[in-house]
Amino acid sequence: MNINPTSGRPLYEQLMFGIKQDILLGILQPGDKLPSVREMAQQQLVNPNTVAKAYKALEGQGVIDTVLGRGTFVAEDSSDFGPDRQQMNQFKRQLNDLLTEGMYIGLSRQEIADLMNEWYGGTHEANRK
Amino acid sequence: MNINPTSGRPLYEQLMFGIKQDILLGILQPGDKLPSVREMAQQQLVNPNTVAKAYKALEGQGVIDTVLGRGTFVAEDSSDFGPDRQQMNQFKRQLNDLLTEGMYIGLSRQEIADLMNEWYGGTHEANRK
Amino acid sequence: MNINPTSGRPLYEQLMFGIKQDILLGILQPGDKLPSVREMAQQQLVNPNTVAKAYKALEGQGVIDTVLGRGTFVAEDSSDFGPDRQQMNQFKRQLNDLLTEGMYIGLSRQEIADLMNEWYGGTHEANRK
Amino acid sequence: MNINPTSGRPLYEQLMFGIKQDILLGILQPGDKLPSVREMAQQQLVNPNTVAKAYKALEGQGVIDTVLGRGTFVAEDSSDFGPDRQQMNQFKRQLNDLLTEGMYIGLSRQEIADLMNEWYGGTHEANRK
DNA sequence: GTGGTCTAGACCACG
DNA sequence: GTGGTCTAGACCACC
């Protein structure tokens, strides 16, 4: 998981994102314990408040469970968060914007497809369906 | 072009994308005059400053040219040059983010490829020269 | 003389500039007749008012003389407009800005010097002192 | 850095150049935090929006990075990459304009070269690594 | 606390 | 008429 403070995306969102990704990739399994708020804050060089906010939001989504005094754990049924309509629409809008941008800087359809394949091939071979 | 003030996306960014798309779709041709800042502001129900901000940013990207006292025009050779390194890097970062996002909301590689083909097929197949 | 409407510099200033340059280069000699306001406007694709404004300003500087009903002529003593202190200061400030910019985009001192020599060599060999 | 509100040059542009120069002079080092928008506005007696405009433009040029909620920082590798084509073209245009201007106010090739050497010698010889 | 966005309204130079 | 700049002041999300 990589946190990029200059990307403009909220840090807490990037954290949520990274954790969900780790679950989808199987790096984190249901029942696994997450780093404590303070540990995670040190690892990722962010403010503990930011981690706490991410954990709280994930708990609200049912992705993780917090047990007072023991820690935070990946929920048992955490991996079935499929795309809802709102997320899909947002994604399509973003893809739309990105392809417009790509076309503008002179990238062909093939070049963009290549970049896409590169990403899947390089980092996520094991996860393709 | 439709500006949606409640979408959460900055208005000036929506304007920029709308104009870029109009150019790619051929609705706006190189050399065409854009609505004046004040006209566009009235059409889209935003403040003239917001339009000016979008126009300025587009000029910075080489998409449009502004002639003092005359107006703003679609640039002639906006996509002639290949992508430069900075643009490429930025694009790859954005693509990376988007694909991660797609994976996170549960979209498969094929589904994303389909969305991409849909975009190219639907809006731009007919427009290629 | 080339007028660039998108440079951000006022058109009338570019005109003044170009005329003075032609005089310095010897293309225009003292006593030569300048194109009429309308002719010049057609040649340079600008509004006649813009040409008139440039001519008037040049006359105010003693660079050209207007004879009513006959036309506009290069003044006899027009070529001795040396740098005054204000012009020098402005020039130094602009050079300062430009060199800062050049250093920023990664140009070495030598590369900038080369560009400079290229400019002098290419266009103005005859005029060097 | 001194902002001169009566010079005719846009304030935000003066800010941009002042910051770039501070970086080149080593007064600001990569990673250093810039004064906050509000602080800088007070220091330079300008409106915060004007500072924000300058910061935003510098970020667009890759000179500084902004971290939401934390502040603005000098970018780490701002001049690593060579100049890209667009930047080069813009620089050449500006150099061209400036040299024409110099010739027009009566500066010889040697005088301009001297001014250039003066700039490099005076401000940046000691600072090279 | 930080920067980001938007509005409103003013003044200016240019054409 | 055009865009460019600046100010003032508001509201927001993020940290």
Coordinates of C-alpha atoms (C1' of nucleotides) in Angstrom, one line a residue:
Chain A
M1 CA 0.0 0.0 0.0
N2 CA 1.4 3.4 -1.0
I3 CA 0.1 6.7 0.4
N4 CA 0.8 9.7 -1.9
P5 CA 0.2 13.0 0.0
T6 CA 0.5 15.1 -3.1
S7 CA -2.1 13.3 -5.2
G8 CA -4.9 15.5 -4.1
R9 CA -6.9 12.5 -3.0
P10 CA -7.7 12.5 0.8
L11 CA -5.2 10.5 2.8
Y12 CA -7.9 8.7 4.7
E13 CA -9.5 7.6 1.4
Q14 CA -6.2 6.3 0.1
L15 CA -5.9 4.3 3.3
M16 CA -9.3 2.8 3.0
F17 CA -8.6 2.0 -0.6
G18 CA -5.3 0.3 0.2
I19 CA -6.8 -1.8 2.9
K20 CA -9.7 -2.9 0.7
Q21 CA -7.2 -3.7 -2.0
D22 CA -5.1 -5.8 0.3
I23 CA -8.2 -7.8 1.2
L24 CA -9.1 -8.3 -2.4
L25 CA -5.6 -9.4 -3.2
G26 CA -5.7 -11.9 -0.3
I27 CA -2.8 -10.2 1.5
L28 CA -5.3 -9.6 4.3
Q29 CA -7.6 -12.6 5.2
P30 CA -10.9 -12.4 7.1
G31 CA -10.0 -12.5 10.8
D32 CA -6.5 -11.0 10.3
K33 CA -5.5 -8.3 12.7
L34 CA -4.8 -4.9 11.2
P35 CA -1.9 -2.7 12.5
S36 CA -3.0 -0.5 15.4
V37 CA -3.9 3.1 14.6
R38 CA -0.5 4.3 15.9
E39 CA 1.5 1.6 14.1
M40 CA -0.2 2.2 10.9
A41 CA 0.3 6.0 11.3
Q42 CA 4.0 5.4 11.7
Q43 CA 4.2 3.0 8.8
Q44 CA 2.4 5.3 6.4
L45 CA 3.8 8.6 7.8
V46 CA 0.4 10.1 8.4
N47 CA -1.4 11.5 11.4
P48 CA -3.0 9.0 13.7
N49 CA -6.2 10.9 13.4
T50 CA -6.2 10.1 9.7
V51 CA -5.8 6.4 10.3
A52 CA -8.6 6.5 12.9
K53 CA -10.9 8.2 10.4
A54 CA -10.2 5.5 7.8
Y55 CA -10.7 2.6 10.3
K56 CA -13.9 4.1 11.5
A57 CA -15.2 4.6 7.9
L58 CA -14.3 1.0 7.0
E59 CA -16.0 -0.3 10.1
G60 CA -19.1 1.6 9.1
Q61 CA -18.9 -0.2 5.7
G62 CA -18.7 -3.5 7.5
V63 CA -15.2 -4.2 6.0
I64 CA -13.5 -4.4 9.4
D65 CA -14.5 -4.9 13.0
T66 CA -13.1 -3.1 16.0
V67 CA -12.9 -4.9 19.3
L68 CA -12.2 -2.5 22.1
G69 CA -9.0 -3.2 23.8
R70 CA -7.9 -5.9 21.4
G71 CA -7.6 -4.3 18.1
T72 CA -9.0 -4.1 14.6
F73 CA -9.8 -7.2 12.4
V74 CA -10.8 -7.9 8.9
A75 CA -14.5 -8.8 8.9
E76 CA -15.5 -12.4 8.0
D77 CA -17.7 -11.5 5.1
S78 CA -15.6 -8.5 4.0
S79 CA -14.8 -9.5 0.4
D80 CA -18.3 -9.2 -1.1
F81 CA -18.4 -5.5 -1.7
G82 CA -19.4 -5.4 -5.3
P83 CA -19.8 -2.3 -7.4
D84 CA -23.0 -0.4 -6.7
R85 CA -24.6 1.8 -9.3
Q86 CA -23.2 5.0 -7.8
Q87 CA -19.7 3.7 -7.9
M88 CA -20.1 2.5 -11.4
N89 CA -21.3 5.8 -12.6
Q90 CA -18.5 7.6 -11.0
F91 CA -16.0 5.2 -12.5
K92 CA -17.4 5.6 -16.0
R93 CA -17.2 9.3 -15.6
Q94 CA -13.6 9.1 -14.6
L95 CA -12.7 6.7 -17.3
N96 CA -14.4 9.0 -19.8
D97 CA -12.4 12.0 -18.6
L98 CA -9.1 10.0 -18.6
L99 CA -9.7 8.7 -22.2
T100 CA -10.5 12.2 -23.3
E101 CA -7.2 13.4 -21.7
G102 CA -5.3 10.5 -23.3
M103 CA -6.6 11.3 -26.7
Y104 CA -5.7 14.8 -26.2
I105 CA -2.0 14.3 -25.4
G106 CA -1.8 12.1 -28.5
L107 CA -2.1 8.6 -27.2
S108 CA -3.8 6.1 -29.6
R109 CA -6.4 3.6 -28.5
Q110 CA -3.8 0.9 -28.8
E111 CA -1.2 2.7 -26.7
I112 CA -3.7 3.2 -23.9
A113 CA -4.8 -0.4 -24.1
D114 CA -1.1 -1.4 -23.8
L115 CA -0.7 0.7 -20.7
M116 CA -3.7 -1.0 -19.3
N117 CA -2.4 -4.4 -20.0
E118 CA 1.0 -3.4 -18.6
W119 CA -0.6 -2.5 -15.3
Y120 CA -2.6 -5.7 -15.0
G121 CA 0.3 -7.8 -16.2
G122 CA 2.9 -6.2 -14.0
T123 CA 1.3 -5.9 -10.7
H124 CA -1.8 -8.0 -10.6
E125 CA -1.3 -11.2 -12.6
A126 CA -2.5 -13.4 -9.8
N127 CA -5.8 -11.5 -9.3
R128 CA -7.3 -11.5 -12.8
K129 CA -10.5 -13.3 -13.2
Chain B
M1 CA -22.0 20.5 -22.6
N2 CA -23.7 20.3 -19.2
I3 CA -22.4 21.7 -16.0
N4 CA -23.6 20.1 -12.9
P5 CA -23.1 22.3 -9.8
T6 CA -23.9 19.5 -7.4
S7 CA -21.6 16.8 -8.7
G8 CA -18.8 17.7 -6.4
R9 CA -16.4 18.2 -9.3
P10 CA -15.1 21.7 -9.6
L11 CA -17.1 23.7 -12.1
Y12 CA -14.0 24.9 -14.0
E13 CA -12.9 21.4 -14.4
Q14 CA -16.2 20.3 -15.8
L15 CA -15.9 23.2 -18.2
M16 CA -12.5 22.2 -19.3
F17 CA -13.5 18.6 -20.0
G18 CA -16.7 19.7 -21.8
I19 CA -14.7 21.9 -24.1
K20 CA -12.1 19.3 -24.8
Q21 CA -14.7 16.8 -25.6
D22 CA -16.5 19.2 -28.0
I23 CA -13.2 19.5 -29.8
L24 CA -12.6 15.8 -30.0
L25 CA -16.2 15.3 -31.2
G26 CA -15.7 17.8 -33.9
I27 CA -18.4 20.1 -32.5
L28 CA -15.6 22.7 -32.1
Q29 CA -13.1 22.9 -35.0
P30 CA -9.6 24.4 -34.8
G31 CA -9.9 28.1 -35.3
D32 CA -13.4 28.2 -34.1
K33 CA -14.3 31.0 -31.6
L34 CA -15.4 30.0 -28.2
P35 CA -18.2 31.9 -26.5
S36 CA -16.8 34.9 -24.7
V37 CA -16.2 34.5 -21.0
R38 CA -19.3 36.4 -20.2
E39 CA -21.5 34.6 -22.7
M40 CA -20.4 31.2 -21.5
A41 CA -20.9 32.3 -17.9
Q42 CA -24.5 33.1 -18.7
Q43 CA -25.1 30.0 -20.7
Q44 CA -23.7 27.7 -17.9
L45 CA -25.0 29.8 -15.0
V46 CA -21.6 30.2 -13.4
N47 CA -19.5 33.2 -12.5
P48 CA -17.4 34.7 -15.3
N49 CA -14.4 34.2 -13.2
T50 CA -15.0 30.5 -13.2
V51 CA -15.1 30.5 -17.0
A52 CA -12.0 32.6 -17.2
K53 CA -10.2 30.1 -14.9
A54 CA -11.1 27.2 -17.2
Y55 CA -10.1 29.1 -20.3
K56 CA -6.8 30.1 -18.8
A57 CA -6.0 26.6 -17.8
L58 CA -6.9 25.3 -21.3
E59 CA -4.6 27.9 -22.8
G60 CA -1.8 26.7 -20.5
Q61 CA -2.4 23.2 -21.9
G62 CA -2.2 24.5 -25.5
V63 CA -5.8 23.6 -26.2
I64 CA -7.0 27.1 -27.0
D65 CA -5.5 30.4 -27.9
T66 CA -6.6 33.7 -26.5
V67 CA -6.4 37.0 -28.5
L68 CA -6.6 40.0 -26.3
G69 CA -9.6 42.1 -27.0
R70 CA -10.9 39.6 -29.6
G71 CA -11.8 36.4 -27.9
T72 CA -10.7 32.8 -27.4
F73 CA -10.2 30.3 -30.2
V74 CA -9.6 26.6 -30.6
A75 CA -5.9 26.0 -31.2
E76 CA -4.8 24.9 -34.6
D77 CA -2.4 22.1 -34.0
S78 CA -3.3 21.0 -30.5
S79 CA -2.6 17.3 -30.8
D80 CA 0.1 17.3 -33.4
F81 CA 3.0 16.7 -31.1
G82 CA 3.3 13.4 -29.4
P83 CA 2.9 13.3 -25.7
D84 CA 5.8 14.7 -23.8
R85 CA 7.3 13.0 -20.8
Q86 CA 5.6 15.0 -18.2
Q87 CA 2.2 14.5 -19.7
M88 CA 2.9 10.8 -20.1
N89 CA 3.9 10.4 -16.5
Q90 CA 0.8 12.2 -15.3
F91 CA -1.4 10.1 -17.5
K92 CA 0.1 6.9 -16.3
R93 CA -0.4 7.9 -12.7
Q94 CA -4.0 8.7 -13.4
L95 CA -4.5 5.5 -15.2
N96 CA -2.9 3.6 -12.4
D97 CA -5.2 5.2 -9.9
L98 CA -8.3 4.6 -12.0
L99 CA -7.5 0.9 -12.6
T100 CA -6.9 0.4 -8.9
E101 CA -10.2 2.1 -8.2
G102 CA -11.9 -0.2 -10.8
M103 CA -10.5 -3.3 -9.2
Y104 CA -11.5 -2.1 -5.8
I105 CA -15.2 -1.7 -6.8
G106 CA -15.0 -5.2 -8.2
L107 CA -14.7 -4.6 -12.0
S108 CA -12.8 -7.3 -13.8
R109 CA -10.2 -6.5 -16.4
Q110 CA -12.6 -7.5 -19.1
E111 CA -15.3 -5.2 -17.9
I112 CA -13.0 -2.3 -17.9
A113 CA -11.8 -3.1 -21.3
D114 CA -15.4 -3.3 -22.4
L115 CA -16.1 0.2 -21.0
M116 CA -13.1 1.5 -22.9
N117 CA -14.2 0.0 -26.1
E118 CA -17.6 1.4 -25.6
W119 CA -16.2 4.9 -25.2
Y120 CA -14.2 4.6 -28.4
G121 CA -16.9 2.9 -30.3
G122 CA -19.7 5.1 -29.2
T123 CA -18.3 8.5 -29.5
H124 CA -15.3 8.5 -31.7
E125 CA -15.3 5.8 -34.2
A126 CA -17.3 8.0 -36.6
N127 CA -15.1 11.0 -36.0
R128 CA -11.7 9.6 -36.9
K129 CA -10.1 11.1 -40.0
Chain C
M1 CA 7.9 41.9 -39.4
N2 CA 5.6 39.3 -37.8
I3 CA 2.6 40.1 -35.7
N4 CA 1.6 37.4 -33.3
P5 CA -1.9 38.0 -32.0
T6 CA -1.7 35.2 -29.3
S7 CA 1.6 36.3 -27.7
G8 CA -0.2 38.5 -25.1
R9 CA 1.8 41.5 -26.2
P10 CA -0.3 44.4 -27.5
L11 CA -0.6 44.4 -31.2
Y12 CA 0.2 48.1 -31.5
E13 CA 3.4 47.5 -29.5
Q14 CA 4.4 44.7 -31.7
L15 CA 3.9 47.0 -34.7
M16 CA 6.0 49.7 -33.2
F17 CA 8.6 47.2 -32.4
G18 CA 8.7 45.8 -35.9
I19 CA 9.0 49.2 -37.5
K20 CA 11.8 50.2 -35.2
Q21 CA 13.6 47.0 -35.9
D22 CA 13.3 47.5 -39.7
I23 CA 14.8 50.9 -39.3
L24 CA 17.7 49.5 -37.2
L25 CA 18.3 46.7 -39.8
G26 CA 18.3 49.3 -42.6
I27 CA 15.3 47.8 -44.3
L28 CA 13.7 51.2 -43.8
Q29 CA 15.9 54.2 -44.4
P30 CA 15.3 57.8 -43.2
G31 CA 12.9 59.5 -45.6
D32 CA 11.3 56.2 -46.7
K33 CA 7.6 56.1 -46.9
L34 CA 5.7 53.7 -44.7
P35 CA 2.7 51.8 -45.9
S36 CA -0.5 53.7 -45.3
V37 CA -2.6 52.8 -42.3
R38 CA -5.0 50.8 -44.4
E39 CA -2.3 49.0 -46.3
M40 CA -0.4 48.1 -43.3
A41 CA -3.6 46.9 -41.6
Q42 CA -4.3 44.6 -44.5
Q43 CA -0.8 43.3 -44.7
Q44 CA -0.6 42.5 -41.0
L45 CA -4.2 41.4 -40.6
V46 CA -5.0 43.9 -37.8
N47 CA -7.5 46.6 -37.3
P48 CA -6.6 50.0 -38.9
N49 CA -7.2 51.6 -35.6
T50 CA -4.3 49.5 -34.2
V51 CA -2.0 50.7 -37.0
A52 CA -3.0 54.3 -36.4
K53 CA -2.3 53.9 -32.8
A54 CA 1.2 52.6 -33.4
Y55 CA 2.0 55.3 -36.0
K56 CA 0.8 58.0 -33.6
A57 CA 2.9 56.7 -30.8
L58 CA 6.0 56.4 -33.1
E59 CA 5.4 60.0 -34.2
G60 CA 5.3 61.0 -30.6
Q61 CA 8.7 59.4 -30.1
G62 CA 10.1 61.2 -33.1
V63 CA 10.7 58.0 -35.0
I64 CA 8.4 58.8 -37.9
D65 CA 6.8 61.9 -39.4
T66 CA 3.3 62.2 -40.7
V67 CA 2.6 64.6 -43.5
L68 CA -1.1 65.2 -43.8
G69 CA -2.4 64.0 -47.2
R70 CA 1.0 62.6 -48.3
G71 CA 1.7 59.8 -45.9
T72 CA 4.0 58.7 -43.1
F73 CA 7.8 58.8 -43.4
V74 CA 10.8 57.6 -41.5
A75 CA 12.3 60.6 -39.7
E76 CA 15.7 61.8 -40.7
D77 CA 17.3 61.3 -37.3
S78 CA 15.3 58.3 -36.3
S79 CA 18.1 55.9 -35.7
D80 CA 19.6 57.4 -32.6
F81 CA 17.2 56.1 -30.0
G82 CA 19.7 54.6 -27.6
P83 CA 18.8 52.8 -24.4
D84 CA 17.6 55.1 -21.6
R85 CA 17.9 54.0 -18.0
Q86 CA 14.3 52.9 -17.7
Q87 CA 14.5 50.7 -20.8
M88 CA 17.8 49.2 -19.5
N89 CA 16.2 48.4 -16.1
Q90 CA 13.3 46.8 -17.8
F91 CA 15.5 44.8 -20.1
K92 CA 17.6 43.6 -17.2
R93 CA 14.6 42.5 -15.3
Q94 CA 13.2 40.6 -18.3
L95 CA 16.6 39.0 -18.9
N96 CA 16.7 38.0 -15.3
D97 CA 13.3 36.4 -15.5
L98 CA 14.2 34.6 -18.7
L99 CA 17.4 33.1 -17.4
T100 CA 15.6 32.0 -14.2
E101 CA 13.1 30.3 -16.4
G102 CA 15.7 28.7 -18.6
M103 CA 17.6 27.3 -15.6
Y104 CA 14.3 25.9 -14.4
I105 CA 13.5 24.0 -17.4
G106 CA 17.0 22.5 -17.3
L107 CA 18.9 24.5 -19.8
S108 CA 22.6 25.0 -19.1
R109 CA 24.4 28.2 -19.4
Q110 CA 26.1 27.0 -22.5
E111 CA 22.8 25.9 -24.1
I112 CA 21.3 29.3 -23.6
A113 CA 24.4 31.0 -24.9
D114 CA 24.1 28.7 -28.0
L115 CA 20.5 29.7 -28.5
M116 CA 21.6 33.3 -28.3
N117 CA 24.4 32.9 -30.8
E118 CA 22.1 31.0 -33.1
W119 CA 19.7 34.0 -33.1
Y120 CA 22.4 36.5 -33.8
G121 CA 24.0 34.3 -36.4
G122 CA 20.9 33.3 -38.2
T123 CA 18.9 36.5 -38.5
H124 CA 21.1 39.4 -37.9
E125 CA 24.7 38.7 -39.0
A126 CA 24.8 42.0 -40.9
N127 CA 23.8 44.1 -38.0
R128 CA 26.3 43.0 -35.3
K129 CA 28.7 45.7 -34.1
Chain D
M1 CA 11.6 38.6 -2.4
N2 CA 10.0 42.0 -3.1
I3 CA 6.6 42.6 -4.7
N4 CA 6.1 45.9 -6.4
P5 CA 2.5 46.6 -6.9
T6 CA 3.2 49.6 -9.2
S7 CA 5.5 47.9 -11.7
G8 CA 2.7 46.9 -14.0
R9 CA 3.7 43.2 -13.9
P10 CA 1.0 41.0 -12.4
L11 CA 1.5 40.4 -8.7
Y12 CA 1.1 36.6 -9.0
E13 CA 3.8 36.5 -11.7
Q14 CA 6.2 38.5 -9.5
L15 CA 5.5 36.0 -6.7
M16 CA 6.1 33.0 -9.0
F17 CA 9.5 34.4 -10.2
G18 CA 10.5 35.4 -6.6
I19 CA 9.9 31.9 -5.4
K20 CA 11.7 30.3 -8.4
Q21 CA 14.7 32.5 -7.7
D22 CA 14.7 31.7 -4.0
I23 CA 14.9 28.0 -5.0
L24 CA 17.6 28.5 -7.5
L25 CA 19.6 30.6 -5.0
G26 CA 19.3 27.9 -2.5
I27 CA 17.3 30.0 -0.1
L28 CA 14.5 27.5 -0.5
Q29 CA 15.6 23.8 -0.6
P30 CA 13.7 20.9 -2.0
G31 CA 11.3 19.7 0.7
D32 CA 11.2 23.1 2.4
K33 CA 7.8 24.4 3.4
L34 CA 6.6 27.6 1.8
P35 CA 4.8 30.2 3.9
S36 CA 1.1 29.4 4.0
V37 CA -1.1 31.2 1.5
R38 CA -2.4 33.4 4.3
E39 CA 1.0 34.1 5.8
M40 CA 2.6 35.0 2.4
A41 CA -0.4 37.2 1.7
Q42 CA 0.3 39.2 4.9
Q43 CA 4.0 39.3 4.3
Q44 CA 3.7 40.6 0.8
L45 CA 0.6 42.7 1.4
V46 CA -1.5 41.1 -1.3
N47 CA -4.8 39.2 -1.3
P48 CA -4.6 35.5 -0.3
N49 CA -6.2 34.6 -3.6
T50 CA -3.3 36.2 -5.5
V51 CA -0.9 34.0 -3.5
A52 CA -3.1 30.9 -4.1
K53 CA -3.0 31.7 -7.8
A54 CA 0.7 31.9 -7.9
Y55 CA 1.1 28.6 -5.9
K56 CA -1.4 26.8 -8.1
A57 CA 0.5 27.9 -11.2
L58 CA 3.8 26.8 -9.8
E59 CA 2.4 23.5 -8.9
G60 CA 1.2 23.1 -12.5
Q61 CA 4.8 23.7 -13.5
G62 CA 6.1 21.0 -11.1
V63 CA 8.0 23.5 -9.1
I64 CA 6.2 23.0 -5.8
D65 CA 3.9 20.3 -4.3
T66 CA 0.8 21.0 -2.3
V67 CA -0.4 18.7 0.5
L68 CA -4.0 19.3 1.4
G69 CA -4.3 20.5 4.9
R70 CA -0.6 20.6 5.5
G71 CA 0.8 23.2 3.2
T72 CA 3.0 23.8 0.2
F73 CA 6.5 22.4 -0.3
V74 CA 9.4 22.8 -2.7
A75 CA 9.3 19.8 -5.1
E76 CA 12.1 17.3 -4.8
D77 CA 13.2 16.8 -8.4
S78 CA 12.0 19.8 -10.1
S79 CA 14.8 20.2 -12.6
D80 CA 15.8 16.6 -13.1
F81 CA 14.1 16.1 -16.5
G82 CA 15.5 17.8 -19.5
P83 CA 13.3 20.5 -21.1
D84 CA 10.4 19.1 -23.0
R85 CA 9.5 20.3 -26.5
Q86 CA 6.8 22.7 -25.4
Q87 CA 8.9 24.4 -22.8
M88 CA 11.8 24.7 -25.2
N89 CA 9.6 26.3 -27.9
Q90 CA 8.2 28.7 -25.4
F91 CA 11.6 29.6 -24.2
K92 CA 13.0 30.2 -27.7
R93 CA 10.1 32.5 -28.5
Q94 CA 10.7 34.5 -25.3
L95 CA 14.4 34.6 -26.0
N96 CA 13.8 35.7 -29.5
D97 CA 11.5 38.5 -28.3
L98 CA 14.0 39.6 -25.7
L99 CA 16.9 39.8 -28.0
T100 CA 14.9 41.7 -30.5
E101 CA 14.0 44.1 -27.7
G102 CA 17.6 44.4 -26.7
M103 CA 18.7 45.2 -30.2
Y104 CA 15.9 47.7 -30.4
I105 CA 17.0 49.6 -27.4
G106 CA 20.5 49.7 -28.8
L107 CA 22.3 47.0 -26.8
S108 CA 25.1 45.2 -28.7
R109 CA 25.5 41.5 -28.7
Q110 CA 28.4 41.8 -26.4
E111 CA 26.5 43.9 -23.9
I112 CA 23.8 41.4 -23.7
A113 CA 26.3 38.6 -23.3
D114 CA 27.9 40.6 -20.5
L115 CA 24.6 41.0 -18.7
M116 CA 24.0 37.3 -19.0
N117 CA 27.4 36.5 -17.6
E118 CA 26.8 39.0 -14.8
W119 CA 23.6 37.1 -13.9
Y120 CA 25.3 33.7 -13.8
G121 CA 28.4 35.0 -12.1
G122 CA 26.7 37.2 -9.6
T123 CA 24.0 35.0 -8.4
H124 CA 24.6 31.4 -9.2
E125 CA 28.3 30.6 -9.6
A126 CA 28.6 30.0 -5.9
N127 CA 25.5 27.9 -5.8
R128 CA 26.3 25.2 -8.3
K129 CA 26.9 21.8 -6.8
Chain E
dG1 C1' -4.5 25.2 11.0
dT2 C1' -4.1 24.2 5.6
dG3 C1' -5.4 24.8 0.5
dG4 C1' -9.6 24.6 -3.0
dT5 C1' -13.4 26.6 -5.0
dC6 C1' -16.8 29.9 -6.1
dT7 C1' -19.1 34.4 -6.1
dA8 C1' -19.3 39.3 -6.6
dG9 C1' -17.7 43.3 -8.1
dA10 C1' -14.1 46.5 -9.4
dC11 C1' -10.6 48.5 -12.6
dC12 C1' -7.6 48.2 -16.6
dA13 C1' -5.7 47.8 -21.4
dC14 C1' -6.7 46.3 -25.9
dG15 C1' -9.3 46.4 -30.3
Chain F
dG1 C1' -17.0 44.5 -27.0
dT2 C1' -12.9 41.3 -25.2
dG3 C1' -9.9 39.0 -21.6
dG4 C1' -6.6 40.1 -17.4
dT5 C1' -5.9 41.2 -12.8
dC6 C1' -7.0 42.0 -8.1
dT7 C1' -9.7 42.3 -4.0
dA8 C1' -13.0 40.8 -0.6
dG9 C1' -15.4 37.5 1.5
dA10 C1' -17.7 33.2 1.8
dC11 C1' -17.9 28.0 2.3
dC12 C1' -15.8 23.5 2.1
dA13 C1' -12.9 19.3 3.0
dC14 C1' -8.9 17.7 5.0
dC15 C1' -5.5 17.2 8.7

